PDB file of C-alpha atoms and ligand atoms in Angstrom:
ATOM      1  CA  MET A 146     -20.846 -16.385   4.360  1.00  0.00           C
ATOM      2  CA  THR A 147     -20.699 -12.403   3.501  1.00  0.00           C
ATOM      3  CA  ARG A 148     -22.206 -11.488   0.637  1.00  0.00           C
ATOM      4  CA  VAL A 149     -19.875  -8.907  -1.796  1.00  0.00           C
ATOM      5  CA  THR A 150     -22.480  -6.002  -2.106  1.00  0.00           C
ATOM      6  CA  ILE A 151     -22.611  -2.779  -3.172  1.00  0.00           C
ATOM      7  CA  GLN A 152     -21.003  -0.619  -0.516  1.00  0.00           C
ATOM      8  CA  SER A 153     -17.941  -3.480  -0.698  1.00  0.00           C
ATOM      9  CA  LEU A 154     -17.584  -3.032  -3.829  1.00  0.00           C
ATOM     10  CA  LYS A 155     -16.992   1.224  -3.781  1.00  0.00           C
ATOM     11  CA  GLY A 156     -14.893  -0.373  -0.855  1.00  0.00           C
ATOM     12  CA  GLN A 157     -12.698  -2.138  -2.709  1.00  0.00           C
ATOM     13  CA  LYS A 158     -12.156   0.496  -5.067  1.00  0.00           C
ATOM     14  CA  ALA A 159     -11.119   3.122  -2.454  1.00  0.00           C
ATOM     15  CA  ARG A 160      -8.591   0.020  -0.945  1.00  0.00           C
ATOM     16  CA  GLY A 161      -7.102  -0.167  -4.727  1.00  0.00           C
ATOM     17  CA  GLU A 162      -8.432  -3.721  -5.180  1.00  0.00           C
ATOM     18  CA  LYS A 163      -9.365  -5.325  -7.863  1.00  0.00           C
ATOM     19  CA  ILE A 164     -12.548  -6.338  -9.152  1.00  0.00           C
ATOM     20  CA  ALA A 165     -12.881  -9.453 -10.994  1.00  0.00           C
ATOM     21  CA  MET A 166     -16.174 -10.457 -12.889  1.00  0.00           C
ATOM     22  CA  VAL A 167     -17.220 -12.867 -14.981  1.00  0.00           C
ATOM     23  CA  THR A 168     -20.665 -14.148 -16.749  1.00  0.00           C
ATOM     24  CA  ALA A 169     -22.429 -16.675 -15.618  1.00  0.00           C
ATOM     25  CA  TYR A 170     -25.926 -17.983 -17.530  1.00  0.00           C
ATOM     26  CA  ASP A 171     -26.307 -20.648 -14.756  1.00  0.00           C
ATOM     27  CA  ALA A 172     -26.317 -22.612 -11.813  1.00  0.00           C
ATOM     28  CA  THR A 173     -23.139 -25.317 -12.092  1.00  0.00           C
ATOM     29  CA  PHE A 174     -21.589 -22.160 -13.741  1.00  0.00           C
ATOM     30  CA  ALA A 175     -21.898 -20.243 -10.675  1.00  0.00           C
ATOM     31  CA  ARG A 176     -21.370 -22.163  -7.819  1.00  0.00           C
ATOM     32  CA  LEU A 177     -17.925 -22.675  -9.712  1.00  0.00           C
ATOM     33  CA  LEU A 178     -16.906 -18.944 -10.093  1.00  0.00           C
ATOM     34  CA  ASP A 179     -18.850 -18.152  -6.549  1.00  0.00           C
ATOM     35  CA  GLU A 180     -16.665 -21.064  -5.920  1.00  0.00           C
ATOM     36  CA  ALA A 181     -13.611 -19.446  -7.827  1.00  0.00           C
ATOM     37  CA  GLY A 182     -13.610 -16.504  -5.601  1.00  0.00           C
ATOM     38  CA  ALA A 183     -15.832 -14.221  -8.596  1.00  0.00           C
ATOM     39  CA  ASP A 184     -17.157 -10.950  -6.355  1.00  0.00           C
ATOM     40  CA  ILE A 185     -20.400 -10.655  -9.437  1.00  0.00           C
ATOM     41  CA  LEU A 186     -21.833 -12.805 -11.803  1.00  0.00           C
ATOM     42  CA  LEU A 187     -23.067 -10.671 -14.217  1.00  0.00           C
ATOM     43  CA  VAL A 188     -26.351 -13.095 -16.400  1.00  0.00           C
ATOM     44  CA  GLY A 189     -25.025 -11.111 -19.211  1.00  0.00           C
ATOM     45  CA  ASP A 190     -27.165 -11.053 -22.953  1.00  0.00           C
ATOM     46  CA  SER A 191     -24.536 -12.270 -24.320  1.00  0.00           C
ATOM     47  CA  LEU A 192     -26.075 -15.011 -22.821  1.00  0.00           C
ATOM     48  CA  GLY A 193     -28.552 -14.162 -26.542  1.00  0.00           C
ATOM     49  CA  MET A 194     -25.196 -15.208 -28.560  1.00  0.00           C
ATOM     50  CA  VAL A 195     -22.675 -17.686 -26.115  1.00  0.00           C
ATOM     51  CA  ILE A 196     -26.497 -19.495 -25.431  1.00  0.00           C
ATOM     52  CA  GLN A 197     -28.604 -18.946 -27.948  1.00  0.00           C
ATOM     53  CA  GLY A 198     -26.515 -18.713 -30.490  1.00  0.00           C
ATOM     54  CA  ASN A 199     -27.663 -15.637 -32.181  1.00  0.00           C
ATOM     55  CA  ASP A 200     -25.178 -13.203 -34.091  1.00  0.00           C
ATOM     56  CA  THR A 201     -25.784 -10.015 -31.451  1.00  0.00           C
ATOM     57  CA  THR A 202     -28.221  -9.837 -28.023  1.00  0.00           C
ATOM     58  CA  LEU A 203     -30.682  -7.903 -29.536  1.00  0.00           C
ATOM     59  CA  PRO A 204     -33.189 -10.844 -29.325  1.00  0.00           C
ATOM     60  CA  VAL A 205     -32.681 -12.018 -25.478  1.00  0.00           C
ATOM     61  CA  THR A 206     -36.157 -11.172 -23.445  1.00  0.00           C
ATOM     62  CA  VAL A 207     -36.215 -10.111 -20.164  1.00  0.00           C
ATOM     63  CA  ASP A 208     -38.458 -13.260 -19.438  1.00  0.00           C
ATOM     64  CA  ASP A 209     -34.419 -14.686 -20.375  1.00  0.00           C
ATOM     65  CA  ILE A 210     -33.218 -12.861 -17.802  1.00  0.00           C
ATOM     66  CA  VAL A 211     -35.288 -13.585 -15.092  1.00  0.00           C
ATOM     67  CA  TYR A 212     -34.977 -17.730 -16.280  1.00  0.00           C
ATOM     68  CA  HIS A 213     -30.816 -17.254 -15.874  1.00  0.00           C
ATOM     69  CA  CYS A 214     -30.928 -15.243 -12.883  1.00  0.00           C
ATOM     70  CA  ARG A 215     -33.085 -17.651 -11.070  1.00  0.00           C
ATOM     71  CA  ALA A 216     -30.469 -20.129 -12.022  1.00  0.00           C
ATOM     72  CA  VAL A 217     -27.061 -18.121 -11.431  1.00  0.00           C
ATOM     73  CA  LEU A 218     -29.102 -17.189  -7.360  1.00  0.00           C
ATOM     74  CA  ARG A 219     -29.596 -20.684  -6.527  1.00  0.00           C
ATOM     75  CA  GLY A 220     -25.801 -21.737  -7.066  1.00  0.00           C
ATOM     76  CA  THR A 221     -24.338 -18.606  -5.656  1.00  0.00           C
ATOM     77  CA  ARG A 222     -23.328 -17.981  -1.652  1.00  0.00           C
ATOM     78  CA  ARG A 223     -21.136 -14.787  -2.023  1.00  0.00           C
ATOM     79  CA  ALA A 224     -20.731 -13.424  -5.588  1.00  0.00           C
ATOM     80  CA  HIS A 225     -23.170 -10.309  -6.147  1.00  0.00           C
ATOM     81  CA  VAL A 226     -25.873 -11.346  -9.590  1.00  0.00           C
ATOM     82  CA  VAL A 227     -25.884  -8.717 -11.484  1.00  0.00           C
ATOM     83  CA  GLY A 228     -29.429  -9.224 -14.801  1.00  0.00           C
ATOM     84  CA  ASP A 229     -29.196  -6.933 -17.244  1.00  0.00           C
ATOM     85  CA  MET A 230     -31.548  -4.862 -19.166  1.00  0.00           C
ATOM     86  CA  PRO A 231     -32.255  -6.599 -22.040  1.00  0.00           C
ATOM     87  CA  PHE A 232     -32.533  -4.265 -26.139  1.00  0.00           C
ATOM     88  CA  MET A 233     -36.134  -2.547 -26.038  1.00  0.00           C
ATOM     89  CA  SER A 234     -37.029  -3.384 -22.526  1.00  0.00           C
ATOM     90  CA  TYR A 235     -35.910   0.525 -20.960  1.00  0.00           C
ATOM     91  CA  GLN A 236     -35.977   2.403 -23.936  1.00  0.00           C
ATOM     92  CA  GLU A 237     -39.890   3.225 -24.531  1.00  0.00           C
ATOM     93  CA  SER A 238     -40.062   4.791 -21.510  1.00  0.00           C
ATOM     94  CA  LEU A 239     -39.108   6.054 -17.712  1.00  0.00           C
ATOM     95  CA  GLU A 240     -41.895   3.199 -16.405  1.00  0.00           C
ATOM     96  CA  GLN A 241     -40.660   0.523 -19.405  1.00  0.00           C
ATOM     97  CA  GLY A 242     -37.589   0.857 -17.192  1.00  0.00           C
ATOM     98  CA  MET A 243     -38.994   0.940 -13.907  1.00  0.00           C
ATOM     99  CA  ARG A 244     -41.064  -2.535 -14.530  1.00  0.00           C
ATOM    100  CA  ASN A 245     -39.236  -4.389 -16.144  1.00  0.00           C
ATOM    101  CA  ALA A 246     -35.883  -4.109 -13.953  1.00  0.00           C
ATOM    102  CA  GLY A 247     -38.832  -4.257 -11.402  1.00  0.00           C
ATOM    103  CA  ARG A 248     -38.892  -8.260 -12.404  1.00  0.00           C
ATOM    104  CA  LEU A 249     -34.881  -9.093 -13.042  1.00  0.00           C
ATOM    105  CA  MET A 250     -35.026  -7.895  -8.950  1.00  0.00           C
ATOM    106  CA  LYS A 251     -38.281  -9.632  -8.130  1.00  0.00           C
ATOM    107  CA  ASP A 252     -39.100 -12.494 -10.389  1.00  0.00           C
ATOM    108  CA  GLY A 253     -35.398 -12.537 -11.328  1.00  0.00           C
ATOM    109  CA  GLY A 254     -33.490 -11.853  -7.699  1.00  0.00           C
ATOM    110  CA  CYS A 255     -30.960 -10.401  -8.767  1.00  0.00           C
ATOM    111  CA  HIS A 256     -29.246  -7.950  -6.989  1.00  0.00           C
ATOM    112  CA  ALA A 257     -29.058  -5.076  -9.254  1.00  0.00           C
ATOM    113  CA  ILE A 258     -29.471  -4.091 -12.732  1.00  0.00           C
ATOM    114  CA  LYS A 259     -27.073  -3.394 -15.633  1.00  0.00           C
ATOM    115  CA  LEU A 260     -28.543  -1.007 -18.608  1.00  0.00           C
ATOM    116  CA  GLU A 261     -26.312  -0.081 -20.757  1.00  0.00           C
ATOM    117  CA  GLY A 262     -26.291   3.932 -22.133  1.00  0.00           C
ATOM    118  CA  GLY A 263     -25.009   7.211 -20.882  1.00  0.00           C
ATOM    119  CA  ALA A 264     -26.636  10.880 -19.906  1.00  0.00           C
ATOM    120  CA  GLN A 265     -28.917  10.299 -21.124  1.00  0.00           C
ATOM    121  CA  HIS A 266     -30.374   7.288 -19.373  1.00  0.00           C
ATOM    122  CA  ALA A 267     -29.111   9.153 -15.758  1.00  0.00           C
ATOM    123  CA  PRO A 268     -32.848   9.923 -14.984  1.00  0.00           C
ATOM    124  CA  LEU A 269     -34.406   6.485 -15.675  1.00  0.00           C
ATOM    125  CA  VAL A 270     -31.449   5.452 -13.534  1.00  0.00           C
ATOM    126  CA  ALA A 271     -31.432   7.956 -10.496  1.00  0.00           C
ATOM    127  CA  ARG A 272     -36.025   6.957 -10.325  1.00  0.00           C
ATOM    128  CA  LEU A 273     -34.603   3.266 -10.211  1.00  0.00           C
ATOM    129  CA  VAL A 274     -32.146   4.096  -7.125  1.00  0.00           C
ATOM    130  CA  ALA A 275     -34.994   6.372  -5.531  1.00  0.00           C
ATOM    131  CA  ALA A 276     -36.802   2.886  -5.675  1.00  0.00           C
ATOM    132  CA  GLY A 277     -34.191   0.555  -4.181  1.00  0.00           C
ATOM    133  CA  ILE A 278     -32.861  -0.947  -7.567  1.00  0.00           C
ATOM    134  CA  PRO A 279     -28.749  -0.547  -7.898  1.00  0.00           C
ATOM    135  CA  VAL A 280     -27.937   0.191 -11.666  1.00  0.00           C
ATOM    136  CA  MET A 281     -24.951  -0.588 -12.660  1.00  0.00           C
ATOM    137  CA  GLY A 282     -24.214   1.255 -15.955  1.00  0.00           C
ATOM    138  CA  HIS A 283     -22.437   0.169 -19.528  1.00  0.00           C
ATOM    139  CA  ILE A 284     -21.453   2.820 -21.778  1.00  0.00           C
ATOM    140  CA  GLY A 285     -18.458   2.649 -24.843  1.00  0.00           C
ATOM    141  CA  LEU A 286     -18.935  -0.143 -26.648  1.00  0.00           C
ATOM    142  CA  THR A 287     -22.471  -0.952 -26.287  1.00  0.00           C
ATOM    143  CA  PRO A 288     -23.477  -4.140 -28.287  1.00  0.00           C
ATOM    144  CA  GLN A 289     -27.138  -3.602 -28.581  1.00  0.00           C
ATOM    145  CA  SER A 290     -26.356  -0.259 -30.385  1.00  0.00           C
ATOM    146  CA  PHE A 291     -24.716  -2.741 -32.640  1.00  0.00           C
ATOM    147  CA  HIS A 292     -26.764  -2.076 -36.031  1.00  0.00           C
ATOM    148  CA  GLN A 293     -26.581   1.954 -35.607  1.00  0.00           C
ATOM    149  CA  MET A 294     -22.311   1.437 -34.382  1.00  0.00           C
ATOM    150  CA  GLY A 295     -21.855  -0.285 -37.002  1.00  0.00           C
ATOM    151  CA  GLY A 296     -21.173  -3.452 -35.514  1.00  0.00           C
ATOM    152  CA  PHE A 297     -18.713  -4.354 -32.847  1.00  0.00           C
ATOM    153  CA  LYS A 298     -16.001  -1.743 -32.715  1.00  0.00           C
ATOM    154  CA  VAL A 299     -13.735  -0.164 -30.781  1.00  0.00           C
ATOM    155  CA  GLN A 300     -15.604   3.178 -29.361  1.00  0.00           C
ATOM    156  CA  GLY A 301     -13.804   7.007 -28.390  1.00  0.00           C
ATOM    157  CA  ARG A 302     -11.604   7.133 -31.198  1.00  0.00           C
ATOM    158  CA  GLU A 303     -12.934  10.192 -32.446  1.00  0.00           C
ATOM    159  CA  PRO A 304     -12.107  13.728 -31.245  1.00  0.00           C
ATOM    160  CA  GLY A 305     -14.210  14.608 -28.386  1.00  0.00           C
ATOM    161  CA  ALA A 306     -14.884  11.546 -27.408  1.00  0.00           C
ATOM    162  CA  ALA A 307     -13.451  10.905 -24.139  1.00  0.00           C
ATOM    163  CA  GLU A 308     -14.511  14.170 -22.938  1.00  0.00           C
ATOM    164  CA  ARG A 309     -18.111  12.514 -23.433  1.00  0.00           C
ATOM    165  CA  LEU A 310     -17.654   8.723 -21.486  1.00  0.00           C
ATOM    166  CA  VAL A 311     -16.148  10.904 -19.206  1.00  0.00           C
ATOM    167  CA  ALA A 312     -19.635  13.432 -18.714  1.00  0.00           C
ATOM    168  CA  ASP A 313     -21.595  10.098 -19.409  1.00  0.00           C
ATOM    169  CA  ALA A 314     -19.930   7.934 -16.560  1.00  0.00           C
ATOM    170  CA  ARG A 315     -19.644  11.351 -14.365  1.00  0.00           C
ATOM    171  CA  ALA A 316     -23.757  12.132 -15.285  1.00  0.00           C
ATOM    172  CA  LEU A 317     -24.457   7.554 -14.288  1.00  0.00           C
ATOM    173  CA  GLU A 318     -22.814   8.699 -11.147  1.00  0.00           C
ATOM    174  CA  ALA A 319     -24.592  11.426 -10.580  1.00  0.00           C
ATOM    175  CA  ALA A 320     -27.641   9.859 -11.005  1.00  0.00           C
ATOM    176  CA  GLY A 321     -26.721   6.984  -8.072  1.00  0.00           C
ATOM    177  CA  ALA A 322     -24.776   4.237 -10.529  1.00  0.00           C
ATOM    178  CA  TYR A 323     -22.908   2.156  -7.910  1.00  0.00           C
ATOM    179  CA  ALA A 324     -20.262   0.767 -10.906  1.00  0.00           C
ATOM    180  CA  ILE A 325     -19.945   1.284 -14.018  1.00  0.00           C
ATOM    181  CA  VAL A 326     -18.781  -1.042 -17.255  1.00  0.00           C
ATOM    182  CA  LEU A 327     -16.338   0.290 -19.621  1.00  0.00           C
ATOM    183  CA  GLU A 328     -17.053  -1.366 -22.991  1.00  0.00           C
ATOM    184  CA  GLY A 329     -13.958  -1.768 -25.719  1.00  0.00           C
ATOM    185  CA  ILE A 330     -12.263   1.606 -25.300  1.00  0.00           C
ATOM    186  CA  PRO A 331      -8.947   2.425 -25.887  1.00  0.00           C
ATOM    187  CA  ALA A 332      -6.902   2.091 -22.566  1.00  0.00           C
ATOM    188  CA  GLU A 333      -6.195   6.114 -21.863  1.00  0.00           C
ATOM    189  CA  ILE A 334      -9.983   6.812 -22.540  1.00  0.00           C
ATOM    190  CA  ALA A 335     -10.554   3.986 -19.171  1.00  0.00           C
ATOM    191  CA  ALA A 336      -7.832   5.341 -16.963  1.00  0.00           C
ATOM    192  CA  GLU A 337      -8.945   8.507 -17.329  1.00  0.00           C
ATOM    193  CA  VAL A 338     -12.676   7.740 -16.767  1.00  0.00           C
ATOM    194  CA  THR A 339     -11.370   6.117 -14.211  1.00  0.00           C
ATOM    195  CA  ALA A 340      -9.830   8.225 -12.494  1.00  0.00           C
ATOM    196  CA  ALA A 341     -13.253  11.219 -12.979  1.00  0.00           C
ATOM    197  CA  ILE A 342     -15.859   8.935 -11.162  1.00  0.00           C
ATOM    198  CA  ALA A 343     -15.355   6.837  -7.140  1.00  0.00           C
ATOM    199  CA  VAL A 344     -17.950   4.863  -8.044  1.00  0.00           C
ATOM    200  CA  PRO A 345     -15.663   1.052  -9.350  1.00  0.00           C
ATOM    201  CA  THR A 346     -15.351   0.473 -13.272  1.00  0.00           C
ATOM    202  CA  ILE A 347     -15.624  -2.875 -14.832  1.00  0.00           C
ATOM    203  CA  GLY A 348     -13.206  -2.751 -18.094  1.00  0.00           C
ATOM    204  CA  ILE A 349     -13.422  -5.336 -21.069  1.00  0.00           C
ATOM    205  CA  GLY A 350     -11.223  -4.606 -23.837  1.00  0.00           C
ATOM    206  CA  ALA A 351     -10.479  -1.202 -22.207  1.00  0.00           C
ATOM    207  CA  GLY A 352      -7.474  -1.931 -20.399  1.00  0.00           C
ATOM    208  CA  ALA A 353      -5.908  -2.727 -17.182  1.00  0.00           C
ATOM    209  CA  GLY A 354      -6.776   0.759 -15.653  1.00  0.00           C
ATOM    210  CA  CYS A 355     -10.199  -0.252 -14.940  1.00  0.00           C
ATOM    211  CA  ASP A 356     -11.206  -0.709 -10.764  1.00  0.00           C
ATOM    212  CA  GLY A 357     -12.112  -4.256 -12.265  1.00  0.00           C
ATOM    213  CA  GLN A 358     -12.674  -6.570 -15.476  1.00  0.00           C
ATOM    214  CA  VAL A 359     -15.228  -8.728 -16.476  1.00  0.00           C
ATOM    215  CA  LEU A 360     -15.215 -11.406 -19.813  1.00  0.00           C
ATOM    216  CA  VAL A 361     -17.697 -13.994 -20.830  1.00  0.00           C
ATOM    217  CA  VAL A 362     -17.160 -16.798 -19.054  1.00  0.00           C
ATOM    218  CA  TYR A 363     -16.788 -19.278 -22.471  1.00  0.00           C
ATOM    219  CA  ASP A 364     -14.800 -16.625 -23.917  1.00  0.00           C
ATOM    220  CA  LEU A 365     -11.918 -16.702 -21.220  1.00  0.00           C
ATOM    221  CA  LEU A 366     -12.421 -20.696 -20.748  1.00  0.00           C
ATOM    222  CA  GLY A 367     -12.026 -21.035 -24.640  1.00  0.00           C
ATOM    223  CA  MET A 368     -15.325 -23.032 -25.798  1.00  0.00           C
ATOM    224  CA  ASP A 369     -15.792 -21.819 -29.156  1.00  0.00           C
ATOM    225  CA  GLU A 370     -11.323 -21.847 -30.957  1.00  0.00           C
ATOM    226  CA  ARG A 371     -12.469 -19.771 -33.645  1.00  0.00           C
ATOM    227  CA  PHE A 372     -13.296 -16.780 -31.628  1.00  0.00           C
ATOM    228  CA  LYS A 373     -10.035 -14.938 -30.649  1.00  0.00           C
ATOM    229  CA  PRO A 374     -10.436 -11.156 -30.272  1.00  0.00           C
ATOM    230  CA  LYS A 375      -7.452  -9.460 -28.818  1.00  0.00           C
ATOM    231  CA  PHE A 376      -8.988  -8.266 -25.392  1.00  0.00           C
ATOM    232  CA  VAL A 377      -9.821 -12.081 -24.565  1.00  0.00           C
ATOM    233  CA  ARG A 378      -7.626 -14.487 -22.781  1.00  0.00           C
ATOM    234  CA  ARG A 379      -7.889 -17.570 -22.485  1.00  0.00           C
ATOM    235  CA  TYR A 380      -7.227 -19.667 -19.761  1.00  0.00           C
ATOM    236  CA  ALA A 381      -8.316 -23.174 -20.240  1.00  0.00           C
ATOM    237  CA  ASP A 382      -9.217 -24.836 -23.599  1.00  0.00           C
ATOM    238  CA  VAL A 383     -11.941 -26.185 -22.484  1.00  0.00           C
ATOM    239  CA  GLY A 384     -13.836 -26.498 -25.891  1.00  0.00           C
ATOM    240  CA  ALA A 385     -11.700 -29.163 -26.464  1.00  0.00           C
ATOM    241  CA  THR A 386     -12.117 -30.922 -23.934  1.00  0.00           C
ATOM    242  CA  VAL A 387     -15.472 -31.096 -23.577  1.00  0.00           C
ATOM    243  CA  ARG A 388     -15.292 -32.286 -27.761  1.00  0.00           C
ATOM    244  CA  ASP A 389     -12.278 -34.757 -26.741  1.00  0.00           C
ATOM    245  CA  ALA A 390     -14.300 -36.567 -23.667  1.00  0.00           C
ATOM    246  CA  CYS A 391     -17.839 -36.808 -24.465  1.00  0.00           C
ATOM    247  CA  GLY A 392     -16.108 -37.928 -27.906  1.00  0.00           C
ATOM    248  CA  ARG A 393     -14.737 -40.853 -25.833  1.00  0.00           C
ATOM    249  CA  PHE A 394     -17.908 -41.308 -24.322  1.00  0.00           C
ATOM    250  CA  ILE A 395     -18.992 -42.188 -27.724  1.00  0.00           C
ATOM    251  CA  ALA A 396     -16.943 -43.801 -28.970  1.00  0.00           C
ATOM    252  CA  ASP A 397     -17.361 -46.493 -25.547  1.00  0.00           C
ATOM    253  CA  VAL A 398     -20.950 -46.418 -26.314  1.00  0.00           C
ATOM    254  CA  ARG A 399     -20.450 -47.619 -29.869  1.00  0.00           C
ATOM    255  CA  ALA A 400     -18.699 -50.277 -28.738  1.00  0.00           C
ATOM    256  CA  GLY A 401     -20.171 -51.768 -25.698  1.00  0.00           C
ATOM    257  CA  ALA A 402     -17.729 -50.101 -23.379  1.00  0.00           C
ATOM    258  CA  PHE A 403     -19.656 -48.182 -21.059  1.00  0.00           C
ATOM    259  CA  PRO A 404     -21.207 -49.304 -19.170  1.00  0.00           C
ATOM    260  CA  ALA A 405     -18.618 -51.947 -17.193  1.00  0.00           C
ATOM    261  CA  ALA A 406     -20.616 -53.775 -15.159  1.00  0.00           C
ATOM    262  CA  ASN A 407     -19.396 -52.362 -11.677  1.00  0.00           C
ATOM    263  CA  GLU A 408     -21.237 -49.277 -13.481  1.00  0.00           C
ATOM    264  CA  SER A 409     -24.654 -51.121 -13.736  1.00  0.00           C
ATOM    265  CA  PHE A 410     -27.335 -52.100 -11.039  1.00  0.00           C
ATOM    266  CA  SER A 411     -27.604 -56.044 -10.599  1.00  0.00           C
ATOM    267  CA  LEU A 412     -29.687 -58.397  -8.584  1.00  0.00           C
ATOM    268  CA  ASP A 413     -27.312 -59.609  -6.992  1.00  0.00           C
ATOM    269  CA  ALA A 414     -26.552 -56.925  -5.411  1.00  0.00           C
ATOM    270  CA  PRO A 415     -27.925 -55.529  -2.070  1.00  0.00           C
ATOM    271  CA  ALA A 416     -30.037 -52.701  -3.008  1.00  0.00           C
ATOM    272  CA  PRO A 417     -28.599 -49.191  -3.546  1.00  0.00           C
ATOM    273  CA  ALA A 418     -29.493 -46.298  -0.585  1.00  0.00           C
ATOM    274  CA  PRO A 419     -31.861 -43.983  -2.831  1.00  0.00           C
ATOM    275  CA  THR A 420     -29.141 -41.560  -4.863  1.00  0.00           C
ATOM    276  CA  PRO A 421     -30.313 -38.452  -7.301  1.00  0.00           C
ATOM    277  CA  LEU A 422     -30.109 -39.110 -11.398  1.00  0.00           C
ATOM    278  CA  TYR A 423     -28.173 -36.345 -11.936  1.00  0.00           C
ATOM    279  CA  SER A 424     -25.726 -34.154  -9.796  1.00  0.00           C
ATOM    280  CA  VAL A 425     -27.772 -30.942  -7.919  1.00  0.00           C
ATOM    281  CA  ALA A 426     -26.257 -27.294  -9.893  1.00  0.00           C
ATOM    282  CA  GLY A 427     -26.661 -25.285  -7.127  1.00  0.00           C
ATOM    283  CA  GLY A 428     -23.805 -28.294  -4.567  1.00  0.00           C
ATOM    284  CA  LYS A 429     -27.149 -28.415  -2.738  1.00  0.00           C
ATOM    285  CA  SER A 430     -27.064 -32.690  -2.989  1.00  0.00           C
TER     286      SER A 430
HETATM  287  O1  KIV B 681     -23.785  -9.017 -21.443  1.00  0.00           O
HETATM  288  C1  KIV B 681     -22.656  -9.157 -21.082  1.00  0.00           C
HETATM  289  O2  KIV B 681     -22.153  -9.827 -21.187  1.00  0.00           O
HETATM  290  C2  KIV B 681     -22.003  -7.962 -20.421  1.00  0.00           C
HETATM  291  C3  KIV B 681     -20.246  -7.966 -20.266  1.00  0.00           C
HETATM  292  C4  KIV B 681     -19.882  -8.823 -21.507  1.00  0.00           C
HETATM  293  C5  KIV B 681     -19.965  -6.522 -19.846  1.00  0.00           C
HETATM  294  O3  KIV B 681     -22.329  -6.863 -21.198  1.00  0.00           O
END
């Protein structure tokens, strides 16, 4: 099976083929998403919220992203895997950004890194690309600037914002970014940015005019019934399914109805063949 590459993604934009990106944080989900045909798996710093239970992405560390990248890589065969640069892992200096991006590539094994911010990070993007590290940009609502923005607010509504976003996208493209996430901006502006650059845009809360779309996997699966933002389409009700299935297991245990005889080993039966005690997440069992 051929891997999705930064070149094949650019080809998708040129041919008008939409790009599907989903977040992934572990090998089991990575395998399922890879089999479902996702082009890109993003090991996003959203893991600080959906995995770690923080209110923002700010506490996530480079070690966290490295750990989850390694797991996700084990589950994939086709998807292009991108590791997110956490808050304050690149804002301090070019050297800090180079070192930490290198860690995501070398220790995490990912195929590219993503960083939040526009023209102000163009020098770092150019250095990373020159060193052979593909960079995905991220502009608009940048969750690492939560406190600066005063919350998770749609960006780009004020006068001059569209021009600034186009300028940021052009600066990132000129520095060598191979794709740019557009988050939480009006659809009209996202379409304008998309038309202004040759590299693919991947939208989240940015309308249908982007070259691709991304959602946090837990949100599209409906893991948290309380979370219903406008930009998420819920494709399943997995939260309720998990609660129901585990509730039935718990009830069976309490009633002494699990395990049944055919789910137990017996001295009367021939010795069973050795078998792994748990499924192997990457699907290699
Ligand atoms: O961290 C993340 O998951 C992201 C996407 C939502 C774009 O940055």
